[in-house]
PDB file of C-alpha atoms in Angstrom:
ATOM      1  CA  MET K   1      11.332  -3.119 -15.687  1.00  0.00           C
ATOM      2  CA  SER K   2      12.340  -3.836 -12.090  1.00  0.00           C
ATOM      3  CA  ASP K   3       9.895  -4.410  -9.283  1.00  0.00           C
ATOM      4  CA  VAL K   4       9.622  -1.758  -6.591  1.00  0.00           C
ATOM      5  CA  VAL K   5       9.125  -3.459  -3.228  1.00  0.00           C
ATOM      6  CA  LEU K   6       7.858  -1.478  -0.239  1.00  0.00           C
ATOM      7  CA  THR K   7       7.426  -2.875   3.270  1.00  0.00           C
ATOM      8  CA  PHE K   8       5.189  -1.426   5.958  1.00  0.00           C
ATOM      9  CA  PRO K   9       5.045  -2.755   9.529  1.00  0.00           C
ATOM     10  CA  VAL K  10       1.418  -2.573  10.643  1.00  0.00           C
ATOM     11  CA  VAL K  11       0.089  -3.143  14.161  1.00  0.00           C
ATOM     12  CA  SER K  12      -2.904  -5.487  14.543  1.00  0.00           C
ATOM     13  CA  GLY K  13      -6.324  -3.952  14.955  1.00  0.00           C
ATOM     14  CA  GLU K  14      -7.234  -0.464  13.829  1.00  0.00           C
ATOM     15  CA  GLU K  15      -3.971   0.280  11.995  1.00  0.00           C
ATOM     16  CA  ASP K  16      -4.249  -2.989  10.065  1.00  0.00           C
ATOM     17  CA  ARG K  17      -7.818  -2.131   9.008  1.00  0.00           C
ATOM     18  CA  LEU K  18      -6.720   1.399   8.071  1.00  0.00           C
ATOM     19  CA  PHE K  19      -3.964  -0.012   5.851  1.00  0.00           C
ATOM     20  CA  ASP K  20      -6.303  -2.498   4.171  1.00  0.00           C
ATOM     21  CA  ASN K  21      -8.873   0.250   3.508  1.00  0.00           C
ATOM     22  CA  PHE K  22      -6.165   2.520   2.084  1.00  0.00           C
ATOM     23  CA  PHE K  23      -4.845  -0.291  -0.131  1.00  0.00           C
ATOM     24  CA  ASN K  24      -8.339  -1.019  -1.457  1.00  0.00           C
ATOM     25  CA  ARG K  25      -9.064   2.663  -2.191  1.00  0.00           C
ATOM     26  CA  PHE K  26      -5.675   3.079  -3.858  1.00  0.00           C
ATOM     27  CA  THR K  27      -6.242   0.128  -6.183  1.00  0.00           C
ATOM     28  CA  GLU K  28      -9.833   1.170  -6.958  1.00  0.00           C
ATOM     29  CA  ASP K  29      -8.691   4.708  -7.770  1.00  0.00           C
ATOM     30  CA  ARG K  30      -6.155   3.315 -10.230  1.00  0.00           C
ATOM     31  CA  ALA K  31      -8.402   0.774 -11.956  1.00  0.00           C
ATOM     32  CA  ALA K  32      -7.635   2.357 -15.352  1.00  0.00           C
ATOM     33  CA  THR K  33      -3.928   1.711 -14.796  1.00  0.00           C
ATOM     34  CA  ALA K  34      -4.673  -1.909 -13.946  1.00  0.00           C
ATOM     35  CA  ILE K  35      -6.697  -2.338 -17.130  1.00  0.00           C
ATOM     36  CA  SER K  36      -3.927  -0.837 -19.270  1.00  0.00           C
ATOM     37  CA  HIS K  37      -1.498  -3.402 -17.820  1.00  0.00           C
ATOM     38  CA  ALA K  38      -3.876  -6.348 -18.226  1.00  0.00           C
ATOM     39  CA  GLU K  39      -1.605  -8.163 -20.673  1.00  0.00           C
ATOM     40  CA  GLU K  40       1.482  -7.612 -18.526  1.00  0.00           C
ATOM     41  CA  ALA K  41       2.264  -8.553 -14.939  1.00  0.00           C
ATOM     42  CA  PRO K  42      -0.095  -7.156 -12.287  1.00  0.00           C
ATOM     43  CA  PHE K  43       0.609  -3.471 -11.647  1.00  0.00           C
ATOM     44  CA  LEU K  44       0.816  -4.196  -7.921  1.00  0.00           C
ATOM     45  CA  MET K  45       0.686  -7.116  -5.528  1.00  0.00           C
ATOM     46  CA  LEU K  46       0.202  -7.310  -1.764  1.00  0.00           C
ATOM     47  CA  ARG K  47       1.644  -9.855   0.639  1.00  0.00           C
ATOM     48  CA  SER K  48       1.074  -9.843   4.379  1.00  0.00           C
ATOM     49  CA  ASP K  49       3.649 -11.548   6.601  1.00  0.00           C
ATOM     50  CA  PRO K  50       2.800 -12.061  10.277  1.00  0.00           C
ATOM     51  CA  SER K  51       4.949 -10.280  12.844  1.00  0.00           C
ATOM     52  CA  GLN K  52       4.985 -10.167  16.625  1.00  0.00           C
ATOM     53  CA  ASP K  53       2.791  -7.035  16.842  1.00  0.00           C
ATOM     54  CA  GLY K  54       0.714  -7.481  13.706  1.00  0.00           C
ATOM     55  CA  ALA K  55       1.969  -7.829  10.166  1.00  0.00           C
ATOM     56  CA  VAL K  56       4.475  -6.598   7.655  1.00  0.00           C
ATOM     57  CA  LYS K  57       2.649  -5.559   4.513  1.00  0.00           C
ATOM     58  CA  VAL K  58       4.789  -6.032   1.418  1.00  0.00           C
ATOM     59  CA  VAL K  59       3.524  -4.141  -1.620  1.00  0.00           C
ATOM     60  CA  ILE K  60       5.195  -4.868  -4.961  1.00  0.00           C
ATOM     61  CA  PHE K  61       4.779  -2.361  -7.789  1.00  0.00           C
ATOM     62  CA  GLN K  62       5.663  -2.419 -11.461  1.00  0.00           C
ATOM     63  CA  GLU K  63       5.971   1.379 -11.661  1.00  0.00           C
ATOM     64  CA  GLN K  64       8.071   3.732  -9.549  1.00  0.00           C
ATOM     65  CA  ASP K  65       5.469   6.526  -9.729  1.00  0.00           C
ATOM     66  CA  LEU K  66       2.718   4.317  -8.308  1.00  0.00           C
ATOM     67  CA  ALA K  67       5.022   3.087  -5.548  1.00  0.00           C
ATOM     68  CA  ARG K  68       5.907   6.660  -4.625  1.00  0.00           C
ATOM     69  CA  ALA K  69       2.235   7.721  -4.620  1.00  0.00           C
ATOM     70  CA  PHE K  70       1.275   4.765  -2.437  1.00  0.00           C
ATOM     71  CA  SER K  71       4.096   5.344   0.037  1.00  0.00           C
ATOM     72  CA  GLN K  72       3.385   9.059   0.328  1.00  0.00           C
ATOM     73  CA  GLY K  73      -0.356   8.487   0.698  1.00  0.00           C
ATOM     74  CA  TRP K  74       0.048   5.846   3.392  1.00  0.00           C
ATOM     75  CA  THR K  75       2.630   7.909   5.282  1.00  0.00           C
ATOM     76  CA  GLN K  76       0.353  10.946   5.254  1.00  0.00           C
ATOM     77  CA  LEU K  77      -2.733   8.957   6.301  1.00  0.00           C
ATOM     78  CA  ARG K  78      -0.848   7.143   9.079  1.00  0.00           C
ATOM     79  CA  ARG K  79       0.665  10.398  10.380  1.00  0.00           C
ATOM     80  CA  HIS K  80      -2.780  12.035  10.460  1.00  0.00           C
ATOM     81  CA  TRP K  81      -4.307   8.954  12.138  1.00  0.00           C
ATOM     82  CA  THR K  82      -1.554   8.785  14.805  1.00  0.00           C
ATOM     83  CA  HIS K  83      -1.832  12.473  15.662  1.00  0.00           C
ATOM     84  CA  ALA K  84      -5.631  12.435  15.677  1.00  0.00           C
ATOM     85  CA  GLY K  85      -5.815   9.548  18.149  1.00  0.00           C
TER      86      GLY K  85
END
């Protein structure tokens, strides 16, 4: 199984908090998946690399479906947040 690596540039402040909250909700909502993979590698990992405007969030998944769901969820939430503000 190959890792699926997604990168998301995130601006410091409110967008960074929004991303962290989304990441936490996403992992909590998929706790059953995490438990079923307990003997294998973690089902996802998060790394945050500093950038000039904030950070680049690197999320590494073990499953394509979870990566797709995360990417679509974050894109939708970010789009809604940007248009609402």
